[in-house]
Coordinates of C-alpha atoms and ligand atoms in Angstrom, one line a residue:
M1 CA 0.0 0.0 0.0
H2 CA 1.1 3.6 -0.4
I3 CA -0.1 7.2 -0.1
E4 CA -0.3 9.1 -3.4
H5 CA -1.1 12.5 -2.0
L6 CA -1.2 14.0 1.5
S7 CA -3.0 17.2 2.5
L8 CA -2.7 18.9 5.9
T9 CA -4.4 21.9 7.3
N10 CA -3.5 23.4 10.7
F11 CA -1.7 20.2 11.7
R12 CA 1.3 21.1 14.0
N13 CA 3.4 23.7 12.2
Y14 CA 1.8 22.9 8.8
A15 CA -0.7 25.7 8.2
R16 CA -1.4 24.2 4.7
L17 CA 0.5 21.4 2.9
E18 CA -0.2 19.6 -0.4
L19 CA 2.4 16.8 -1.0
S20 CA 2.5 14.2 -3.7
L21 CA 4.5 11.1 -2.6
G22 CA 6.4 8.7 -4.7
K23 CA 7.1 5.0 -4.4
E24 CA 10.9 5.4 -4.1
P25 CA 12.3 5.9 -0.6
M26 CA 11.8 9.5 0.4
V27 CA 14.2 11.5 2.5
L28 CA 12.9 14.5 4.4
H29 CA 15.9 16.7 5.0
G30 CA 15.9 19.8 7.1
A31 CA 17.3 21.6 10.1
N32 CA 15.9 21.1 13.6
A33 CA 12.3 22.2 14.3
Q34 CA 11.2 22.5 10.7
G35 CA 8.4 19.9 10.6
K36 CA 10.1 16.5 9.8
T37 CA 8.8 14.6 12.7
S38 CA 5.4 16.3 12.5
L39 CA 5.0 15.0 8.9
L40 CA 5.6 11.4 10.0
E41 CA 3.2 12.0 13.0
A42 CA 0.5 13.1 10.5
I43 CA 0.8 9.9 8.5
Y44 CA 0.9 7.8 11.7
Y45 CA -2.2 9.6 12.9
L46 CA -4.1 8.8 9.7
A47 CA -3.2 5.2 10.1
T48 CA -3.9 4.8 13.9
S49 CA -6.1 7.8 14.9
R50 CA -3.6 8.4 17.6
S51 CA -0.4 10.4 17.9
P52 CA 2.7 8.5 19.0
Y53 CA 3.6 11.4 21.3
T54 CA 0.6 13.2 22.8
T55 CA -2.6 12.1 24.3
S56 CA -4.2 15.5 23.8
D57 CA -5.4 16.2 20.3
R58 CA -5.5 19.9 21.1
Q59 CA -1.7 20.0 20.9
L60 CA -1.9 18.8 17.2
L61 CA -3.7 22.0 16.1
H62 CA -1.6 24.8 14.7
W63 CA -1.0 27.5 17.3
R64 CA -2.4 30.0 14.8
T65 CA -5.9 28.5 15.5
E66 CA -5.7 29.4 19.2
N67 CA -8.0 32.4 18.9
D68 CA -10.4 30.9 16.3
P69 CA -13.9 30.4 17.6
L70 CA -14.1 26.9 16.1
P71 CA -10.5 25.7 15.6
F72 CA -9.9 22.6 13.5
A73 CA -7.2 20.6 11.9
R74 CA -7.6 18.4 8.9
L75 CA -5.5 15.5 7.6
S76 CA -6.3 13.7 4.4
A77 CA -4.6 11.1 2.3
E78 CA -5.2 9.4 -1.0
I79 CA -4.4 5.8 -0.4
C80 CA -3.8 2.9 -2.7
N81 CA -4.0 -0.6 -1.2
K82 CA -4.5 -4.1 -2.5
H83 CA -8.2 -3.8 -2.1
S84 CA -8.7 -0.5 -3.8
P85 CA -6.9 1.6 -6.4
L86 CA -7.6 4.9 -4.6
Q87 CA -9.5 5.8 -1.5
R88 CA -9.5 9.1 0.3
L89 CA -9.2 9.0 4.1
E90 CA -9.9 12.3 5.9
V91 CA -9.6 13.0 9.6
T92 CA -10.9 16.3 11.0
L93 CA -10.1 17.3 14.6
M94 CA -12.4 20.0 15.9
L95 CA -13.6 21.7 19.0
D96 CA -17.1 20.6 20.0
N97 CA -19.1 22.9 22.3
S98 CA -22.4 21.1 21.9
T99 CA -22.3 19.5 25.4
G100 CA -21.4 22.7 27.3
T101 CA -17.9 21.5 28.1
P102 CA -15.6 22.1 25.2
R103 CA -13.8 19.0 24.0
F104 CA -12.1 17.8 20.9
K105 CA -13.9 15.6 18.5
K106 CA -12.6 13.4 15.7
N107 CA -14.5 13.0 12.5
I108 CA -13.4 10.3 10.1
K109 CA -14.5 10.1 6.5
L110 CA -13.7 7.5 3.9
N111 CA -14.5 8.7 0.3
S112 CA -16.6 11.5 2.0
V113 CA -18.7 9.0 4.0
D114 CA -18.6 9.2 7.8
K115 CA -16.8 6.2 9.5
R116 CA -15.8 5.0 12.9
V117 CA -12.1 4.3 13.8
M118 CA -13.0 0.6 13.7
D119 CA -14.3 0.8 10.1
V120 CA -11.0 2.0 8.7
V121 CA -8.8 -0.5 10.5
G122 CA -6.3 -1.9 8.0
L123 CA -6.9 0.8 5.3
L124 CA -3.5 2.3 6.0
N125 CA -0.8 0.5 8.0
V126 CA 2.5 2.0 9.1
V127 CA 5.5 0.9 11.0
L128 CA 7.0 3.9 12.8
F129 CA 10.6 3.7 14.0
L130 CA 11.7 6.5 16.4
P131 CA 15.0 7.1 18.1
Q132 CA 13.3 6.4 21.5
D133 CA 12.4 2.9 20.2
L134 CA 16.0 2.1 20.4
S135 CA 15.4 2.0 24.2
L136 CA 12.4 -0.2 23.9
I137 CA 14.2 -3.0 25.6
E138 CA 15.5 -0.9 28.5
G139 CA 12.4 1.4 28.7
S140 CA 9.3 0.9 30.8
P141 CA 6.8 -1.9 30.5
S142 CA 4.3 0.6 29.1
D143 CA 6.5 1.2 26.1
R144 CA 6.4 -2.5 25.3
R145 CA 2.7 -2.7 25.8
R146 CA 2.3 0.2 23.4
F147 CA 4.5 -1.6 20.9
M148 CA 2.1 -4.6 20.9
D149 CA -1.0 -2.5 21.0
T150 CA -0.2 -0.1 18.1
T151 CA 0.7 -3.0 15.9
L152 CA -2.3 -5.1 16.7
T153 CA -4.9 -2.3 16.6
Q154 CA -3.9 -1.4 13.0
I155 CA -4.7 -4.9 11.8
E156 CA -7.4 -6.4 14.1
S157 CA -10.6 -4.6 14.6
T158 CA -11.7 -7.0 17.4
Y159 CA -8.5 -6.2 19.3
L160 CA -9.0 -2.5 18.8
E161 CA -12.6 -2.8 20.0
A162 CA -11.5 -4.8 23.1
L163 CA -8.7 -2.3 23.9
E164 CA -11.0 0.7 23.6
N165 CA -13.6 -0.9 25.8
Y166 CA -11.0 -2.0 28.3
E167 CA -9.5 1.5 28.5
K168 CA -13.0 2.9 29.2
I169 CA -14.0 0.4 31.8
L170 CA -10.7 0.3 33.7
P171 CA -11.0 3.8 35.2
Q172 CA -14.6 3.2 36.1
R173 CA -13.7 0.0 38.0
N174 CA -10.9 1.8 39.7
A175 CA -13.2 4.7 40.7
L176 CA -15.6 2.2 42.2
L177 CA -12.8 0.5 44.1
K178 CA -11.9 3.9 45.6
R179 CA -15.6 4.5 46.5
I180 CA -15.7 1.1 48.2
S181 CA -12.6 1.9 50.2
E182 CA -14.3 5.1 51.3
K183 CA -17.4 3.1 52.2
R184 CA -19.5 5.0 49.6
A185 CA -20.2 1.9 47.6
S186 CA -20.6 -1.8 48.1
K187 CA -18.5 -4.7 46.9
S188 CA -21.5 -6.2 45.1
E189 CA -21.4 -3.4 42.6
L190 CA -18.1 -4.8 41.3
A191 CA -19.5 -7.9 39.7
Y192 CA -20.8 -6.1 36.6
W193 CA -17.5 -4.3 36.0
D194 CA -15.4 -7.3 36.7
E195 CA -17.3 -9.4 34.1
Q196 CA -16.8 -6.7 31.4
L197 CA -13.2 -6.0 32.2
A198 CA -12.3 -9.7 32.3
Q199 CA -14.1 -10.2 29.0
F200 CA -12.2 -7.5 27.1
G201 CA -9.0 -8.1 29.1
A202 CA -9.0 -11.8 28.0
V203 CA -9.3 -10.8 24.3
I204 CA -6.3 -8.5 24.7
I205 CA -4.1 -11.1 26.4
A206 CA -5.0 -13.8 23.9
G207 CA -4.4 -11.4 21.0
R208 CA -1.0 -10.3 22.3
Q209 CA 0.0 -13.9 22.9
Q210 CA -0.9 -14.9 19.4
F211 CA 0.8 -11.8 18.0
L212 CA 4.0 -12.5 19.9
R213 CA 4.1 -16.1 18.9
E214 CA 3.9 -15.0 15.2
L215 CA 6.3 -12.1 15.7
E216 CA 8.9 -14.2 17.4
L217 CA 9.5 -16.4 14.3
R218 CA 10.0 -13.3 12.1
A219 CA 12.1 -11.5 14.6
Q220 CA 14.4 -14.5 15.0
R221 CA 15.0 -14.6 11.3
T222 CA 16.3 -10.9 11.2
H223 CA 18.1 -11.4 14.5
Y224 CA 20.0 -14.4 13.1
A225 CA 20.9 -12.4 10.0
L226 CA 22.3 -9.5 12.2
T227 CA 24.2 -11.7 14.6
G228 CA 25.5 -14.3 12.2
S229 CA 23.2 -16.9 13.9
R230 CA 25.1 -16.6 17.1
E231 CA 22.1 -15.4 19.1
T232 CA 18.6 -16.7 19.5
L233 CA 15.9 -14.2 20.3
T234 CA 12.8 -15.3 22.2
L235 CA 9.8 -13.3 23.3
H236 CA 8.1 -13.8 26.7
Y237 CA 4.7 -12.5 27.7
Q238 CA 4.6 -12.0 31.5
P239 CA 1.2 -11.3 32.9
S240 CA 0.4 -8.7 35.6
F241 CA 3.3 -6.5 36.3
I242 CA 3.6 -5.1 39.8
P243 CA 6.1 -2.4 40.0
N244 CA 6.9 -2.7 43.7
A245 CA 7.2 -6.4 43.8
N246 CA 10.6 -8.2 44.0
N247 CA 11.7 -10.6 41.2
N248 CA 12.2 -7.9 38.6
G249 CA 8.8 -6.4 39.2
Q250 CA 7.1 -9.5 37.9
R251 CA 4.7 -11.7 39.7
S252 CA 5.6 -15.2 38.7
F253 CA 2.8 -16.1 36.3
P254 CA -0.2 -15.6 38.6
L255 CA -2.4 -16.7 35.7
T256 CA -1.5 -20.2 35.1
G257 CA -0.8 -21.6 31.6
L258 CA 0.1 -18.3 29.9
D259 CA 2.9 -19.8 27.9
L260 CA 3.4 -18.0 24.6
H261 CA 3.6 -21.3 22.8
R262 CA 0.4 -22.8 24.2
E263 CA -2.6 -21.3 22.5
L264 CA -5.1 -20.0 25.1
P265 CA -8.4 -18.7 23.8
P266 CA -10.0 -15.7 25.6
E267 CA -12.6 -18.1 27.1
A268 CA -9.9 -19.8 29.0
I269 CA -8.3 -16.6 30.2
Q270 CA -11.4 -14.8 31.3
P271 CA -12.2 -17.0 34.3
Q272 CA -8.6 -16.9 35.5
L273 CA -8.7 -13.1 35.4
L274 CA -11.9 -13.1 37.4
Q275 CA -10.3 -15.4 39.9
Q276 CA -7.4 -13.1 40.1
Y277 CA -9.6 -10.0 40.8
N278 CA -11.2 -12.0 43.6
D279 CA -7.9 -13.1 45.1
E280 CA -6.5 -9.6 45.2
L281 CA -9.7 -7.8 46.1
R282 CA -8.6 -6.6 49.5
E283 CA -5.4 -5.0 48.2
S284 CA -7.2 -3.6 45.1
I285 CA -9.7 -1.8 47.4
D286 CA -6.9 -0.5 49.7
R287 CA -5.0 0.9 46.7
G288 CA -8.0 1.9 44.7
M289 CA -6.8 0.2 41.6
T290 CA -7.0 -2.9 39.5
L291 CA -3.8 -4.8 40.0
S292 CA -3.9 -7.4 37.3
G293 CA -4.8 -7.4 33.7
P294 CA -3.3 -6.5 30.3
H295 CA -2.7 -2.9 31.5
R296 CA 0.0 -4.2 33.8
D297 CA 1.4 -7.1 31.7
E298 CA 4.9 -7.2 30.4
L299 CA 6.8 -8.3 27.4
R300 CA 10.4 -9.5 27.9
M301 CA 13.0 -10.3 25.2
H302 CA 15.6 -13.0 25.9
I303 CA 18.8 -13.6 24.0
N304 CA 20.2 -17.1 24.3
G305 CA 17.9 -17.6 27.3
R306 CA 18.9 -14.5 29.2
D307 CA 16.7 -11.4 29.7
C308 CA 18.1 -8.8 27.2
G309 CA 16.8 -5.8 29.3
L310 CA 18.7 -7.0 32.4
Y311 CA 21.8 -8.6 30.9
G312 CA 22.1 -7.4 27.2
S313 CA 24.7 -4.9 26.0
R314 CA 23.5 -1.7 24.3
G315 CA 24.4 -3.2 21.0
Q316 CA 22.4 -6.3 21.7
A317 CA 19.4 -4.2 22.7
R318 CA 19.6 -2.2 19.4
T319 CA 19.9 -5.4 17.3
T320 CA 16.9 -6.7 19.1
V321 CA 14.8 -3.6 18.4
L322 CA 15.8 -3.6 14.8
A323 CA 14.8 -7.3 14.6
L324 CA 11.4 -6.4 16.3
K325 CA 10.7 -3.5 13.9
F326 CA 11.3 -5.5 10.8
A327 CA 9.3 -8.4 12.3
E328 CA 6.5 -6.0 12.8
L329 CA 6.7 -5.0 9.1
D330 CA 6.8 -8.6 8.0
W331 CA 4.0 -9.6 10.3
M332 CA 1.7 -6.8 8.9
R333 CA 2.5 -7.9 5.4
D334 CA 1.8 -11.5 6.1
R335 CA -1.4 -10.8 7.9
T336 CA -2.8 -8.4 5.3
G337 CA -1.1 -9.4 2.1
D338 CA -0.1 -5.8 1.7
M339 CA 3.2 -4.0 2.6
P340 CA 2.8 -1.3 5.2
L341 CA 4.5 2.1 5.0
L342 CA 7.8 2.5 6.9
L343 CA 8.4 5.8 8.7
L344 CA 11.9 6.3 10.1
D345 CA 12.5 9.3 12.2
E346 CA 16.2 10.1 12.7
V347 CA 17.0 6.5 13.4
V348 CA 19.5 6.0 10.6
A349 CA 21.9 8.5 12.2
E350 CA 21.7 6.7 15.6
L351 CA 22.9 3.3 14.2
D352 CA 26.4 2.0 13.7
S353 CA 27.6 1.2 10.2
Q354 CA 26.7 -2.5 10.2
R355 CA 23.2 -1.9 11.4
R356 CA 22.8 1.1 9.2
A357 CA 23.7 -0.9 6.1
F358 CA 21.2 -3.6 7.1
L359 CA 18.5 -1.0 7.6
L360 CA 19.1 0.8 4.3
G361 CA 19.3 -2.5 2.5
R362 CA 15.8 -3.4 3.7
L363 CA 14.1 -0.1 2.9
D364 CA 13.1 -1.4 -0.5
D365 CA 11.0 -4.1 1.2
A366 CA 8.5 -1.5 2.3
A367 CA 6.0 -0.3 -0.2
Q368 CA 6.7 3.3 0.7
T369 CA 9.4 4.6 3.1
L370 CA 9.9 8.1 4.5
V371 CA 13.1 8.8 6.3
T372 CA 13.9 12.1 8.1
T373 CA 17.4 13.5 8.6
T374 CA 19.2 16.6 9.5
E375 CA 22.3 15.4 7.6
L376 CA 22.3 13.9 4.1
D377 CA 25.9 12.5 4.4
I378 CA 24.8 9.6 6.6
F379 CA 23.4 7.9 3.5
N380 CA 25.6 6.2 0.9
D381 CA 25.5 7.4 -2.7
D382 CA 23.7 4.3 -3.9
F383 CA 20.8 5.0 -1.5
L384 CA 20.7 8.7 -2.4
Q385 CA 20.5 7.9 -6.1
R386 CA 17.5 5.7 -5.5
A387 CA 15.8 8.1 -3.1
K388 CA 13.7 11.1 -3.7
L389 CA 14.8 14.1 -1.6
F390 CA 12.6 16.8 0.0
R391 CA 13.6 19.9 1.8
V392 CA 11.5 20.6 5.0
Q393 CA 11.6 24.2 6.1
E394 CA 9.2 26.1 8.4
G395 CA 6.2 23.9 7.7
Q396 CA 6.8 23.8 3.9
I397 CA 8.1 20.9 1.9
E398 CA 9.6 21.0 -1.6
A399 CA 11.3 18.4 -3.7
I400 CA 15.0 18.8 -4.2
L401 CA 15.7 18.1 -7.8
P402 CA 18.8 16.1 -8.6
S403 CA 21.7 18.4 -9.7
Ligands
ATP501 N1 0.6 22.7 17.5 C1 1.7 23.3 16.9 N2 1.5 24.4 16.2 C2 2.6 25.0 15.6 N3 3.8 24.6 15.7 C3 4.1 23.5 16.5 C4 3.0 22.8 17.1 N4 3.5 21.7 17.8 C5 4.8 21.8 17.6 N5 5.2 22.8 16.8 C6 6.5 23.3 16.3 O1 6.7 22.7 15.0 C7 8.1 22.7 14.8 C8 8.5 21.4 14.1 O2 8.5 20.3 14.9 P1 9.1 18.9 14.5 O3 9.2 18.1 15.7 O4 8.3 18.4 13.3 O5 10.6 19.3 14.0 P2 11.7 18.5 13.3 O6 11.9 19.0 11.9 O7 11.4 17.0 13.4 O8 12.9 18.9 14.2 P3 14.1 18.0 14.9 O9 15.2 17.8 13.8 O10 14.6 18.9 16.0 O11 13.5 16.7 15.3 C9 8.8 22.9 16.1 O12 9.3 24.2 16.2 C10 7.7 22.8 17.1 O13 7.8 23.6 18.3
MG502 MG1 12.2 15.5 14.6

């Protein structure tokens, strides 16, 4: 799949942008603070309806809209994928005053017809690679949960639906736990929320397990290629993270049977989650929070049987992340039969020469690649000849013609 044309209005520092994209790798070149990352963010937003950076859509609107009575931002892309020669996806973010409390509303249109986020799942798939992803292994568990969630939600609408419901229900159950601890509600009110939370939680856990099982094979292939088959990468899903517990913050598999290589359907996980809520009820009420479930689960990567986050060198961690990112690309391709877009923000500059050569060699695998950089000389001549260059300056983008 690829984007033919991208239009932005009031998105970040792009007051107005019309950009036609090619199929050759595209290099966005510019000094700091010109709009390189913002352009990738816009494409990512069209694919996922989320920003990789901010949770507040307000921040995405151009500052010049600050005093507008009805500020809005619009992103639109003409997309070709295997199912359709050309479709137009449009997302408008706007202030909604209709309820009395001002809030931001997202309107999605496909070929001018209103759609829900769920309806456009799979239309545009992207793999985004950011400099901070290089610390995925050493970063926090939430970074690794986000890695699983952003990949899965782009492909599986049932997963997206379960995650959206889970994220809505969780704060409500937590609020109820707090009210129970303050004696303003009774324990019997929990049953309804427990049932719902466990139902969606089980879909998320089962989905992640299957995803990791499929990802592991693909990540191993790249990892072998990068390490000359000296290292074997394995992925481990560890349920219910507890930050203040001993043993590396992990509870030792409180939900029995959650082995990545044993397929567990949601129906098998749901009763175990319910049992878990019950077992930890007293502590949950004391702390006013749900202690187990996919929002606290962990993903660990092992190299030759040892936890890479705990024992791996920086180089091993980077190799692992590279293997995971390309596994994500391969997984999306295999699941949909269509190559996703690859968006690389500054990562080329951060890699050593061996990993850089590997990365540049694989760019042609993606249907469309956008790479940002402040320096062009990090690329070899061969790559620069194949690539299309753009200059990014103060929210404007223009093609640099070959001299
Ligand atoms: N809502 C907004 N409205 C207008 N400008 C914004 C908004 N949000 C961020 N900016 C500004 O847009 C500019 C471009 O940011 P961006 O992150 O895209 O830069 P960049 O080209 O990737 O730079 P770097 O090389 O430093 O990563 C920055 O000056 C930033 O402060
Ligand atoms: Mg940037």
